[in-house]
Short mmCIF file of C-alpha atoms and ligand atoms in Angstrom, two decimals:
data_model
loop_
_atom_site.label_atom_id
_atom_site.label_comp_id
_atom_site.label_asym_id
_atom_site.label_seq_id
_atom_site.Cartn_x
_atom_site.Cartn_y
_atom_site.Cartn_z
CA MET A 1435 0.00 0.00 0.00
CA ALA A 1436 1.56 3.29 -1.06
CA THR A 1437 0.48 6.50 0.57
CA CYS A 1438 1.44 10.11 0.25
CA GLY A 1439 2.23 10.21 3.92
CA SER A 1440 -0.41 12.80 4.73
CA ASP A 1441 -3.31 12.34 7.10
CA CYS A 1442 -5.67 11.57 4.27
CA CYS A 1443 -3.73 8.47 3.35
CA SER A 1444 -2.73 7.37 6.84
CA ASN A 1445 -5.18 4.52 6.92
CA GLY A 1446 -5.89 2.77 3.69
CA SER A 1447 -7.70 -0.33 4.85
CA ILE A 1448 -10.22 -0.21 2.02
CA PHE A 1449 -7.99 1.25 -0.63
CA ASP A 1450 -5.04 0.44 -2.77
CA GLU A 1451 -3.17 3.35 -4.19
CA LYS A 1452 -2.48 3.60 -7.89
CA SER A 1453 -0.15 6.49 -7.43
CA ILE A 1454 1.55 8.02 -4.45
CA SER A 1455 1.07 11.58 -5.59
CA CYS A 1456 -1.79 12.59 -3.35
CA ASP A 1457 -3.35 15.29 -5.52
CA LYS A 1458 -3.53 13.04 -8.50
CA THR A 1459 -4.18 9.75 -6.79
CA THR A 1460 -6.99 7.63 -8.05
CA ARG A 1461 -7.96 5.31 -5.26
CA VAL A 1462 -9.22 1.85 -5.86
CA LEU A 1463 -12.23 0.71 -3.92
CA GLU A 1464 -12.52 -2.97 -3.07
CA GLY A 1465 -15.70 -4.50 -4.47
CA CYS A 1466 -18.26 -6.74 -2.78
CA MET A 1467 -16.33 -9.95 -3.53
CA PRO A 1468 -12.95 -11.03 -4.89
CA LEU A 1469 -12.68 -10.78 -8.68
CA PRO A 1470 -12.45 -12.21 -11.24
CA ILE A 1471 -15.32 -14.67 -10.99
CA PRO A 1472 -14.28 -18.03 -12.52
CA ASP A 1473 -15.33 -18.36 -16.18
CA ASP A 1474 -17.63 -21.33 -15.64
CA VAL A 1475 -19.54 -19.45 -12.91
CA LEU A 1476 -19.77 -16.37 -15.10
CA LYS A 1477 -21.08 -18.42 -18.01
CA GLU A 1478 -23.90 -19.67 -15.88
CA ILE A 1479 -24.76 -16.47 -14.04
CA VAL A 1480 -24.76 -13.93 -16.88
CA PRO A 1481 -27.68 -15.40 -18.90
CA LYS A 1482 -29.66 -15.76 -15.66
CA ALA A 1483 -28.99 -12.12 -14.78
CA LYS A 1484 -29.95 -10.95 -18.30
CA ASP A 1485 -33.24 -12.85 -18.11
CA PHE A 1486 -33.95 -11.45 -14.65
CA ALA A 1487 -33.37 -7.93 -15.97
CA LEU A 1488 -35.62 -8.43 -18.99
CA LEU A 1489 -38.38 -10.13 -17.04
CA HIS A 1490 -38.45 -7.41 -14.37
CA GLY A 1491 -38.55 -4.44 -16.69
CA ALA A 1492 -34.91 -3.36 -16.55
CA GLY A 1493 -35.28 -2.58 -20.24
CA MET A 1494 -34.98 0.07 -22.92
CA ARG A 1495 -36.20 0.39 -26.47
CA TYR A 1496 -33.56 -0.27 -29.15
CA ARG A 1497 -31.69 2.97 -29.67
CA ASP A 1498 -30.45 2.50 -33.23
CA ARG A 1499 -33.40 0.57 -34.66
CA TYR A 1500 -36.42 1.68 -32.67
CA ASP A 1501 -39.26 -0.80 -32.67
CA ALA A 1502 -42.24 -0.16 -30.39
CA ASP A 1503 -42.85 -3.91 -30.17
CA LYS A 1504 -39.40 -4.77 -28.85
CA LEU A 1505 -37.29 -4.19 -25.76
CA GLU A 1506 -33.76 -5.07 -24.84
CA PHE A 1507 -32.34 -5.11 -21.34
CA ALA A 1508 -30.65 -1.89 -20.22
CA PRO A 1509 -26.89 -2.19 -19.75
CA PHE A 1510 -26.14 -3.16 -16.16
CA PHE A 1511 -23.29 -4.23 -13.93
CA LEU A 1512 -23.32 -7.79 -12.66
CA LEU A 1513 -22.45 -6.89 -9.06
CA PRO A 1514 -23.43 -4.03 -6.78
CA SER A 1515 -20.74 -1.36 -6.33
CA ALA A 1516 -19.14 -0.65 -2.98
CA PHE A 1517 -20.25 2.62 -1.39
CA PRO A 1518 -19.33 3.73 2.13
CA LYS A 1519 -22.27 3.52 4.51
CA ARG A 1520 -21.31 6.73 6.31
CA GLU A 1521 -21.50 8.73 3.09
CA PHE A 1522 -24.69 7.02 1.90
CA GLU A 1523 -26.41 7.79 5.18
CA ARG A 1524 -25.08 11.33 5.17
CA VAL A 1525 -26.52 12.19 1.72
CA VAL A 1526 -29.82 10.49 2.51
CA LYS A 1527 -30.09 12.58 5.69
CA ILE A 1528 -29.23 15.79 3.86
CA GLN A 1529 -31.82 15.25 1.10
CA PRO A 1530 -34.74 16.95 2.90
CA LEU A 1531 -32.47 20.02 3.26
CA ILE A 1532 -31.73 19.95 -0.47
CA ASN A 1533 -35.50 19.75 -1.07
CA ILE A 1534 -36.08 22.81 1.12
CA LEU A 1535 -33.21 24.62 -0.55
CA MET A 1536 -34.51 24.02 -4.09
CA HIS A 1537 -38.04 24.92 -3.05
CA ARG A 1538 -36.94 28.21 -1.49
CA VAL A 1539 -34.65 29.08 -4.39
CA ALA A 1540 -37.56 28.47 -6.79
CA HIS A 1541 -39.67 30.93 -4.81
CA ASP A 1542 -37.03 33.64 -4.39
CA HIS A 1543 -37.62 35.96 -7.33
CA GLU A 1544 -34.81 38.40 -6.49
CA PHE A 1545 -32.30 35.59 -6.23
CA LEU A 1546 -33.36 33.98 -9.52
CA GLU A 1547 -33.34 37.33 -11.28
CA SER A 1548 -29.91 38.45 -10.11
CA THR A 1549 -28.43 34.98 -10.63
CA LEU A 1550 -29.75 34.41 -14.13
CA LYS A 1551 -29.65 37.94 -15.55
CA ASN A 1552 -26.37 37.44 -17.42
CA THR A 1553 -27.21 33.88 -18.42
CA VAL A 1554 -30.48 34.81 -20.12
CA ARG A 1555 -28.65 37.41 -22.20
CA VAL A 1556 -26.42 34.79 -23.78
CA ASP A 1557 -28.24 31.49 -23.49
CA SER A 1558 -31.34 31.42 -25.67
CA PHE A 1559 -32.85 28.31 -24.03
CA THR A 1560 -32.66 29.70 -20.50
CA ALA A 1561 -34.00 32.97 -21.94
CA ARG A 1562 -37.12 31.18 -23.25
CA LEU A 1563 -37.73 29.58 -19.86
CA TRP A 1564 -37.21 32.96 -18.23
CA ASP A 1565 -39.77 34.55 -20.60
CA ILE A 1566 -42.38 31.97 -19.59
CA TYR A 1567 -41.56 32.55 -15.93
CA THR A 1568 -41.93 36.32 -16.17
CA THR A 1569 -45.07 36.07 -18.31
CA VAL A 1570 -46.93 33.89 -15.80
CA ARG A 1571 -45.56 35.93 -12.93
CA LYS A 1572 -47.00 39.10 -14.45
CA GLU A 1573 -50.34 37.45 -15.18
CA GLY A 1574 -50.63 36.32 -11.55
CA VAL A 1575 -50.35 32.95 -9.87
CA THR A 1576 -53.08 30.46 -10.80
CA GLN A 1577 -51.57 27.49 -8.96
CA GLY A 1578 -49.48 28.28 -5.91
CA LEU A 1579 -48.39 24.69 -5.30
CA SER A 1580 -45.43 23.08 -7.03
CA LEU A 1581 -44.37 19.45 -6.95
CA GLY A 1582 -40.62 18.89 -6.86
CA LEU A 1583 -39.31 15.41 -7.65
CA VAL A 1584 -35.66 16.27 -7.49
CA ARG A 1585 -32.50 14.18 -7.70
CA SER A 1586 -29.22 15.24 -6.16
CA ASP A 1587 -26.34 13.44 -7.91
CA VAL A 1588 -23.11 12.86 -6.01
CA MET A 1589 -19.78 11.18 -6.59
CA LEU A 1590 -17.23 10.09 -4.02
CA THR A 1591 -13.98 11.91 -3.90
CA LYS A 1592 -10.90 11.96 -1.80
CA CYS A 1593 -10.52 15.32 -0.16
CA HIS A 1594 -7.19 16.99 0.33
CA ALA A 1595 -5.45 16.23 3.58
CA GLY A 1596 -6.97 18.13 6.43
CA CYS A 1597 -9.67 19.93 4.43
CA CYS A 1598 -12.48 18.66 6.64
CA GLU A 1599 -13.08 16.18 9.43
CA LEU A 1600 -14.83 13.78 7.03
CA CYS A 1601 -11.71 13.06 4.99
CA GLN A 1602 -9.66 12.29 8.08
CA THR A 1603 -11.81 9.46 9.36
CA PRO A 1604 -12.79 6.22 7.61
CA PRO A 1605 -13.72 5.79 4.77
CA TYR A 1606 -11.47 8.76 3.82
CA VAL A 1607 -13.68 9.73 0.92
CA THR A 1608 -16.65 12.07 0.88
CA ALA A 1609 -19.65 12.50 -1.39
CA HIS A 1610 -19.57 15.67 -3.49
CA GLN A 1611 -22.50 16.97 -5.47
CA VAL A 1612 -22.39 16.88 -9.27
CA GLU A 1613 -25.73 18.62 -9.74
CA VAL A 1614 -29.35 18.78 -8.61
CA ASN A 1615 -31.97 17.85 -11.21
CA THR A 1616 -35.36 19.48 -10.86
CA ILE A 1617 -36.86 18.25 -14.14
CA ALA A 1618 -37.29 14.72 -15.53
CA SER A 1619 -35.26 13.07 -12.76
CA GLY A 1620 -35.36 9.53 -14.13
CA PHE A 1621 -34.56 6.04 -12.78
CA GLY A 1622 -37.26 5.86 -10.12
CA HIS A 1623 -37.93 2.35 -11.42
CA LEU A 1624 -34.54 1.41 -12.87
CA GLY A 1625 -32.81 2.39 -9.61
CA PRO A 1626 -34.66 -0.03 -7.33
CA ILE A 1627 -34.85 -2.78 -9.96
CA SER A 1628 -31.05 -2.74 -10.25
CA GLY A 1629 -30.95 -3.59 -6.55
CA SER A 1630 -33.33 -6.48 -7.25
CA ILE A 1631 -31.06 -7.78 -10.03
CA HIS A 1632 -28.14 -7.71 -7.60
CA ARG A 1633 -30.05 -9.46 -4.82
CA TYR A 1634 -30.89 -12.20 -7.28
CA VAL A 1635 -27.31 -12.43 -8.58
CA LEU A 1636 -25.82 -12.62 -5.06
CA GLY A 1637 -28.34 -15.33 -4.26
CA GLU A 1638 -27.43 -17.31 -7.39
CA LEU A 1639 -23.74 -16.90 -6.52
CA ARG A 1640 -24.61 -18.50 -3.16
CA ARG A 1641 -23.62 -15.43 -1.20
CA PRO A 1642 -26.85 -14.67 0.71
CA GLU A 1643 -24.79 -13.45 3.67
CA LEU A 1644 -23.98 -10.35 1.58
CA LEU A 1645 -27.61 -9.32 1.01
CA HIS A 1646 -27.83 -7.12 4.09
CA HIS A 1647 -25.31 -4.76 2.49
CA LEU A 1648 -27.94 -3.74 -0.10
CA PRO A 1649 -30.21 -1.00 1.28
CA GLU A 1650 -33.95 -0.78 0.71
CA ASN A 1651 -34.86 1.49 -2.16
CA GLY A 1652 -38.35 2.95 -2.24
CA ALA A 1653 -37.73 5.33 -5.16
CA LEU A 1654 -40.68 4.28 -7.29
CA SER A 1655 -43.22 4.42 -4.48
CA GLY A 1656 -41.70 7.63 -3.10
CA LEU A 1657 -41.80 9.52 -6.40
CA CYS A 1658 -45.22 8.24 -7.39
CA GLY A 1659 -46.43 8.94 -3.86
CA GLY A 1660 -45.38 12.56 -4.47
CA MET A 1661 -47.48 12.68 -7.64
CA VAL A 1662 -50.46 11.10 -5.89
CA SER A 1663 -50.13 13.56 -3.05
CA ALA A 1664 -50.09 16.50 -5.49
CA TRP A 1665 -53.12 15.00 -7.26
CA LYS A 1666 -54.99 14.95 -3.94
CA HIS A 1667 -54.19 18.64 -3.37
CA TYR A 1668 -55.81 19.46 -6.71
CA LYS A 1669 -59.10 18.17 -5.31
CA ASN A 1670 -60.86 16.89 -8.41
CA PRO A 1671 -61.29 13.10 -8.26
CA LYS A 1672 -61.90 12.95 -12.01
CA ALA A 1673 -58.76 14.85 -13.04
CA VAL A 1674 -55.81 12.96 -14.55
CA ILE A 1675 -52.00 13.05 -14.27
CA LEU A 1676 -50.33 14.11 -17.53
CA PHE A 1677 -46.86 12.77 -18.39
CA VAL A 1678 -45.17 15.12 -20.86
CA ILE A 1679 -43.06 12.75 -22.95
CA GLU A 1680 -40.50 12.86 -25.74
CA ASP A 1681 -41.57 12.07 -29.32
CA ILE A 1682 -39.89 8.68 -28.95
CA THR A 1683 -39.42 7.26 -25.48
CA TYR A 1684 -36.41 4.96 -25.34
CA ASN A 1685 -36.43 4.81 -21.54
CA ILE A 1686 -39.95 3.40 -21.62
CA CYS A 1687 -39.73 0.92 -18.74
CA ASP A 1688 -38.75 3.59 -16.26
CA GLN A 1689 -41.73 5.73 -17.27
CA ARG A 1690 -44.30 2.92 -17.57
CA PHE A 1691 -43.48 1.56 -14.13
CA HIS A 1692 -44.29 5.01 -12.73
CA GLU A 1693 -47.72 4.67 -14.33
CA TYR A 1694 -48.19 1.17 -12.90
CA GLU A 1695 -47.13 2.33 -9.43
CA ILE A 1696 -49.58 5.24 -9.50
CA ARG A 1697 -52.29 2.75 -10.52
CA ARG A 1698 -51.22 0.44 -7.68
CA GLN A 1699 -51.39 3.23 -5.11
CA ARG A 1700 -54.61 4.73 -6.44
CA PRO A 1701 -56.57 2.60 -8.92
CA ASP A 1702 -58.88 5.58 -9.51
CA ILE A 1703 -56.16 7.87 -10.93
CA HIS A 1704 -55.69 7.88 -14.67
CA VAL A 1705 -52.39 8.78 -16.34
CA ILE A 1706 -52.28 10.17 -19.88
CA ARG A 1707 -49.12 10.62 -21.96
CA ARG A 1708 -48.66 13.37 -24.56
CA ASN A 1709 -45.68 15.08 -26.20
CA LEU A 1710 -45.44 18.87 -26.38
CA THR A 1711 -46.60 18.90 -30.03
CA GLU A 1712 -49.79 17.02 -29.12
CA ILE A 1713 -50.39 19.31 -26.16
CA SER A 1714 -50.02 22.32 -28.46
CA GLN A 1715 -52.66 20.87 -30.77
CA ARG A 1716 -55.12 19.46 -28.27
CA GLY A 1717 -54.54 21.22 -24.96
CA THR A 1718 -56.81 24.11 -23.99
CA LEU A 1719 -57.41 26.33 -21.01
CA THR A 1720 -60.89 27.02 -19.64
CA ASN A 1721 -61.76 30.54 -18.50
CA ASP A 1722 -60.83 29.58 -14.97
CA LYS A 1723 -57.47 28.19 -16.20
CA ARG A 1724 -58.18 24.47 -15.93
CA LEU A 1725 -55.99 22.51 -18.36
CA ILE A 1726 -58.05 20.22 -20.61
CA ILE A 1727 -56.55 17.65 -22.97
CA ASP A 1728 -58.75 15.42 -25.12
CA GLY A 1729 -61.61 15.98 -22.69
CA ASP A 1730 -59.61 15.22 -19.53
CA GLU A 1731 -58.92 17.85 -16.88
CA VAL A 1732 -55.29 17.67 -15.76
CA ALA A 1733 -54.48 17.79 -12.04
CA VAL A 1734 -50.72 17.19 -12.22
CA VAL A 1735 -48.24 17.67 -15.08
CA TYR A 1736 -45.13 15.48 -14.79
CA PHE A 1737 -42.43 16.53 -17.26
CA ARG A 1738 -40.23 13.74 -18.63
CA ALA A 1739 -39.39 16.01 -21.56
CA GLY A 1740 -39.02 19.72 -22.14
CA TYR A 1741 -35.57 20.07 -20.58
CA GLU A 1742 -33.55 20.51 -23.78
CA PRO A 1743 -33.90 22.79 -26.80
CA GLY A 1744 -34.30 19.88 -29.26
CA GLN A 1745 -37.59 18.95 -27.59
CA TYR A 1746 -39.12 22.24 -28.75
CA HIS A 1747 -39.29 21.83 -32.54
CA THR A 1748 -41.24 24.99 -33.31
CA GLU A 1749 -43.01 27.84 -31.53
CA ALA A 1750 -45.96 25.46 -31.01
CA GLU A 1751 -44.10 23.45 -28.34
CA TRP A 1752 -43.10 26.64 -26.52
CA GLU A 1753 -46.77 27.71 -26.64
CA ALA A 1754 -47.71 24.36 -25.12
CA ARG A 1755 -45.23 24.89 -22.27
CA LEU A 1756 -46.70 28.36 -21.66
CA THR A 1757 -50.26 26.97 -21.69
CA ILE A 1758 -49.30 24.37 -19.08
CA GLU A 1759 -47.57 27.00 -16.98
CA ARG A 1760 -50.59 29.31 -17.12
CA SER A 1761 -52.89 26.54 -15.98
CA LYS A 1762 -54.17 25.54 -12.57
CA ALA A 1763 -52.54 22.13 -12.88
CA ILE A 1764 -49.80 21.38 -10.34
CA LYS A 1765 -46.56 21.23 -12.31
CA CYS A 1766 -43.58 18.93 -11.71
CA PRO A 1767 -41.60 21.02 -12.13
CA SER A 1768 -43.17 24.46 -12.27
CA ILE A 1769 -41.15 26.88 -14.39
CA GLN A 1770 -39.47 28.44 -11.35
CA TYR A 1771 -38.35 25.01 -10.18
CA HIS A 1772 -36.96 24.34 -13.65
CA LEU A 1773 -34.94 27.57 -13.40
CA ALA A 1774 -33.80 26.69 -9.88
CA GLY A 1775 -32.19 23.56 -11.35
CA THR A 1776 -29.91 25.45 -13.74
CA LYS A 1777 -26.18 25.08 -13.41
CA LYS A 1778 -25.78 28.83 -12.93
CA VAL A 1779 -27.96 28.65 -9.82
CA GLN A 1780 -25.87 25.75 -8.51
CA GLN A 1781 -22.73 27.83 -8.93
CA GLU A 1782 -24.23 30.88 -7.17
CA LEU A 1783 -25.40 28.73 -4.26
CA ALA A 1784 -21.81 27.59 -3.73
CA ARG A 1785 -20.68 31.17 -3.02
CA PRO A 1786 -19.51 31.58 0.57
CA GLY A 1787 -22.46 32.48 2.79
CA MET A 1788 -25.11 32.13 0.07
CA LEU A 1789 -26.80 29.03 1.50
CA LYS A 1790 -27.62 30.99 4.65
CA ARG A 1791 -30.11 33.01 2.61
CA PHE A 1792 -32.21 29.82 2.41
CA LEU A 1793 -31.22 27.61 5.35
CA SER A 1794 -30.32 27.93 9.01
CA ASP A 1795 -26.61 28.13 9.82
CA SER A 1796 -26.31 24.49 10.79
CA GLU A 1797 -28.41 23.29 7.84
CA ALA A 1798 -26.27 25.38 5.50
CA ASP A 1799 -23.10 23.83 6.95
CA HIS A 1800 -24.38 20.32 6.23
CA VAL A 1801 -25.32 21.14 2.63
CA ARG A 1802 -22.14 23.11 2.06
CA GLN A 1803 -20.05 20.01 2.82
CA LEU A 1804 -21.52 18.39 -0.29
CA PHE A 1805 -20.26 21.12 -2.60
CA THR A 1806 -17.09 21.08 -4.60
CA GLY A 1807 -15.47 24.15 -6.18
CA LEU A 1808 -17.79 26.05 -8.55
CA TYR A 1809 -16.73 29.22 -10.35
CA THR A 1810 -18.50 31.95 -12.27
CA LEU A 1811 -17.29 32.77 -15.76
CA ASP A 1812 -19.01 36.15 -15.80
CA ARG A 1813 -16.95 38.94 -17.32
CA ASP A 1814 -15.52 40.41 -14.15
CA GLU A 1815 -12.41 39.98 -12.07
CA GLU A 1816 -13.67 36.78 -10.50
CA GLY A 1817 -14.54 35.29 -13.88
CA ASP A 1818 -11.17 36.31 -15.34
CA LYS A 1819 -9.47 34.48 -12.50
CA ALA A 1820 -11.48 31.33 -13.21
CA VAL A 1821 -10.68 31.49 -16.94
CA LYS A 1822 -6.99 31.80 -16.14
CA MET A 1823 -7.14 28.87 -13.73
CA ALA A 1824 -8.92 26.66 -16.30
CA LEU A 1825 -6.47 27.56 -19.06
CA GLU A 1826 -3.54 26.73 -16.81
CA SER A 1827 -4.81 23.34 -15.59
CA PRO A 1828 -7.82 22.26 -17.68
CA GLU A 1829 -7.59 18.67 -16.39
CA ARG A 1830 -8.72 19.89 -12.96
CA PHE A 1831 -12.08 21.18 -14.19
CA VAL A 1832 -15.32 20.55 -16.04
CA LEU A 1833 -16.78 23.34 -18.19
CA LYS A 1834 -20.58 23.29 -18.17
CA PRO A 1835 -23.17 25.06 -20.32
CA GLN A 1836 -26.77 25.54 -19.07
CA ARG A 1837 -27.95 22.22 -20.45
CA GLU A 1838 -29.47 19.03 -19.10
CA GLY A 1839 -29.58 15.48 -20.34
CA GLY A 1840 -25.90 14.59 -20.61
CA GLY A 1841 -23.26 14.97 -23.28
CA ASN A 1842 -22.98 18.77 -23.09
CA ASN A 1843 -20.02 19.30 -20.76
CA VAL A 1844 -16.46 20.00 -21.83
CA TYR A 1845 -13.45 18.20 -20.31
CA GLY A 1846 -9.66 18.28 -20.30
CA LYS A 1847 -7.81 19.76 -23.23
CA GLU A 1848 -11.04 20.70 -24.96
CA ILE A 1849 -11.74 23.20 -22.17
CA LYS A 1850 -8.72 25.11 -23.40
CA ASP A 1851 -9.94 25.08 -27.01
CA VAL A 1852 -13.41 26.30 -26.06
CA LEU A 1853 -12.21 28.95 -23.60
CA GLU A 1854 -9.58 30.31 -26.00
CA LYS A 1855 -12.42 30.96 -28.45
CA ILE A 1856 -14.89 32.58 -26.05
CA LYS A 1857 -12.79 34.03 -23.26
CA ASP A 1858 -13.07 37.60 -24.50
CA SER A 1859 -16.72 37.45 -25.50
CA VAL A 1860 -20.00 37.53 -23.64
CA GLU A 1861 -20.54 33.90 -24.68
CA ARG A 1862 -18.48 32.69 -21.75
CA GLU A 1863 -21.26 33.77 -19.39
CA ALA A 1864 -23.37 30.88 -20.71
CA PHE A 1865 -20.98 28.48 -18.91
CA ILE A 1866 -19.86 27.71 -15.38
CA LEU A 1867 -16.65 26.06 -14.28
CA MET A 1868 -16.52 23.23 -11.75
CA ASP A 1869 -13.78 21.25 -10.04
CA ARG A 1870 -13.50 17.84 -11.62
CA ILE A 1871 -14.44 15.10 -9.16
CA ARG A 1872 -12.22 12.03 -9.36
CA PRO A 1873 -14.12 9.15 -7.82
CA PRO A 1874 -12.39 5.98 -6.63
CA ILE A 1875 -12.20 3.18 -9.15
CA GLN A 1876 -13.52 -0.33 -8.70
CA GLN A 1877 -13.94 -3.35 -10.90
CA ASN A 1878 -17.19 -4.81 -12.17
CA TYR A 1879 -18.61 -6.85 -15.03
CA LEU A 1880 -20.38 -4.75 -17.64
CA ILE A 1881 -23.28 -6.56 -19.28
CA ARG A 1882 -24.66 -5.10 -22.51
CA PRO A 1883 -26.98 -6.54 -25.14
CA HIS A 1884 -25.19 -8.33 -27.97
CA MET A 1885 -21.76 -7.66 -26.45
CA PRO A 1886 -19.29 -9.92 -24.69
CA VAL A 1887 -19.14 -9.55 -20.90
CA SER A 1888 -16.11 -7.61 -19.79
CA LEU A 1889 -14.41 -6.92 -16.49
CA ALA A 1890 -13.97 -3.17 -16.42
CA GLU A 1891 -12.56 -0.39 -14.26
CA VAL A 1892 -15.51 1.76 -13.31
CA VAL A 1893 -16.68 4.76 -11.28
CA SER A 1894 -20.13 5.42 -9.84
CA GLU A 1895 -22.55 8.31 -9.39
CA LEU A 1896 -25.26 8.09 -6.74
CA GLY A 1897 -28.57 9.90 -7.22
CA ILE A 1898 -30.68 10.72 -4.18
CA PHE A 1899 -34.34 11.43 -4.85
CA GLY A 1900 -36.43 13.93 -2.94
CA ALA A 1901 -40.13 14.74 -3.06
CA VAL A 1902 -41.41 18.15 -2.02
CA ILE A 1903 -44.73 19.93 -2.32
CA GLY A 1904 -45.39 23.49 -1.27
CA ASP A 1905 -46.04 27.09 -2.21
CA ASP A 1906 -44.22 30.34 -1.54
CA LYS A 1907 -45.13 30.18 2.14
CA ASP A 1908 -45.38 26.57 3.25
CA ILE A 1909 -43.86 23.20 2.55
CA LEU A 1910 -46.53 20.50 2.83
CA LEU A 1911 -44.44 17.44 1.96
CA ASN A 1912 -40.70 16.97 2.26
CA GLU A 1913 -39.20 13.50 1.95
CA TYR A 1914 -36.20 11.46 0.95
CA ALA A 1915 -37.62 9.34 -1.87
CA GLY A 1916 -35.11 6.58 -2.62
CA HIS A 1917 -31.96 6.46 -4.70
CA MET A 1918 -30.30 5.16 -7.87
CA LEU A 1919 -26.75 4.32 -8.85
CA ARG A 1920 -25.25 4.71 -12.31
CA THR A 1921 -21.80 3.45 -13.06
CA LYS A 1922 -19.57 4.11 -16.06
CA LEU A 1923 -16.20 3.05 -17.35
CA SER A 1924 -13.57 5.11 -15.57
CA SER A 1925 -12.15 6.08 -18.97
CA VAL A 1926 -15.24 8.00 -20.16
CA ASN A 1927 -16.17 11.51 -19.11
CA GLU A 1928 -19.94 10.99 -18.96
CA GLY A 1929 -21.95 7.88 -18.54
CA GLY A 1930 -25.61 8.29 -19.47
CA VAL A 1931 -27.33 4.88 -19.47
CA ALA A 1932 -29.79 5.89 -22.20
CA ALA A 1933 -26.84 7.20 -24.22
CA GLY A 1934 -25.14 3.79 -23.88
CA LEU A 1935 -22.10 5.04 -21.95
CA GLY A 1936 -23.10 4.04 -18.48
CA ALA A 1937 -25.01 1.20 -16.92
CA LEU A 1938 -27.43 0.42 -14.11
CA ASP A 1939 -25.96 -0.41 -10.75
CA SER A 1940 -26.86 -0.51 -7.06
CA VAL A 1941 -25.03 0.22 -3.84
CA PHE A 1942 -23.24 -2.29 -1.64
CA LEU A 1943 -22.78 -0.53 1.69
CA PHE A 1944 -19.68 -1.11 3.76
CA ASP A 1945 -18.54 0.30 7.11
P1 ADP B 3257 -26.46 16.91 -17.08
O1 ADP B 3257 -27.44 17.91 -16.66
O2 ADP B 3257 -26.16 16.90 -18.52
O3 ADP B 3257 -26.77 15.54 -16.51
P2 ADP B 3257 -24.24 16.92 -15.20
O4 ADP B 3257 -23.72 18.09 -14.49
O5 ADP B 3257 -24.96 15.91 -14.38
O6 ADP B 3257 -25.11 17.42 -16.41
O7 ADP B 3257 -23.04 16.21 -15.95
C1 ADP B 3257 -23.20 15.04 -16.72
C2 ADP B 3257 -22.20 13.98 -16.30
O8 ADP B 3257 -20.87 14.53 -16.41
C3 ADP B 3257 -22.31 13.53 -14.87
O9 ADP B 3257 -23.25 12.50 -14.74
C4 ADP B 3257 -20.89 13.08 -14.57
O10 ADP B 3257 -20.66 11.78 -15.09
C5 ADP B 3257 -20.05 14.06 -15.36
N1 ADP B 3257 -19.67 15.21 -14.52
C6 ADP B 3257 -20.37 16.35 -14.34
N2 ADP B 3257 -19.76 17.18 -13.47
C7 ADP B 3257 -18.65 16.54 -13.07
C8 ADP B 3257 -17.58 16.89 -12.19
N3 ADP B 3257 -17.55 18.05 -11.55
N4 ADP B 3257 -16.59 15.98 -12.03
C9 ADP B 3257 -16.58 14.81 -12.69
N5 ADP B 3257 -17.56 14.43 -13.54
C10 ADP B 3257 -18.58 15.28 -13.75
MG1 MG B 3258 -26.74 14.92 -14.57
#
């Protein structure tokens, strides 16, 4: 075991070091069992695991040859990934504070306005969202309640020696937040079902004594419970829940299981699914602002689309979004919640002292510990400093535009190329800069359709769900609502499962 000799490396019981240079070290996390698994065992277990995944809805539509009559299993890892219990419990405990934070940010007009004023000048998508927000704000509130089904994504990282008490005690890594999603936070079904795959696999591997390391995961019931709760607040037993969907839904299992869970919880609630184009053609508002689609009054609008520019083909889809926002329906998210989830807001919240605008001192301290370095790229002295820093050591950062859905960030050398082009123009204000998190590596078997099984070096990202309902004065519901784990090859920058770069996983807690 090699260590840098500092406090942070003084006890490495769960780690092996790949390098002794502390700043650049990538630690290796031991998995749930010794690897590799013998070939004959693997040969037997992999087909069983694939069948389990398919038969329990861990599926996706074919990406390159879409066929509505066919599914394939979503890529997944054969074994659960090790995650320190202390950090898991810490982020679960903090989630209600994140919910409160996002809810209060969404309802703080001055904060949103001052935070996003530069962004809306240069980023046309955020500007369109801002237009809708200001339009409905001027017209007056028709529905005070919002439903937030948020997901705070974190990765483990090794802190620098002595930076906080967490990095000086086992497990010597801490969870740092990648982002908070306030729109279309997926994997409420695929998260828990990945845990089920792993329970089955550990059972088939005759290791039932390991099962207690896999935590319960009530994501599907928690998120759908949030929608049912919002539906009840609307107080019309005949009204439906509307899922706003993409034109083609590849991640169909995740969405359908939400429908089935709502039906399980409340057989009397009907879910309808429409894309923004259909809503523009068939959605209307009554004089008292009830949203009607194909004869159904809508109580709750759950957006699984509408978070990226490509989902608005023409003005008609923007009109549909405005119609929804003007309506009495309870939105998940409402437009102000959508804005609260922008990367610019995340960066402003990380400013020293800023969290105390929204949380008590001790609450702010807990949330603050999740943050990693975030830097404005606005055209001022502070922004100039960040540009200089990124140009000098681009490998230490991630450059992020105001986009959701994966595949938009800039890494490594490319940061230099992009910044060289925009550093003297207003365009740079459309981005934020963030410290790059370097999570510990572990090994796992990646299982993909039509591909050989491979033992890979991987890193994980944990998503913690929260459900919150409230208005500008009160919060009526505030809960931790389960979790999900996505894992990707350590060699890739981003690992979206739907994009084929990451795979489903679940957590194996260790002390
Ligand atoms: P999006 O809204 O597109 O999901 P994210 O901020 O979540 O944007 O970034 C997408 C992915 O990029 C993350 O899931 C993660 O794999 C990677 N990523 C983002 N920020 C960081 C970071 N600071 N350090 C390391 N990886 C990151
Ligand atoms: Mg993300």
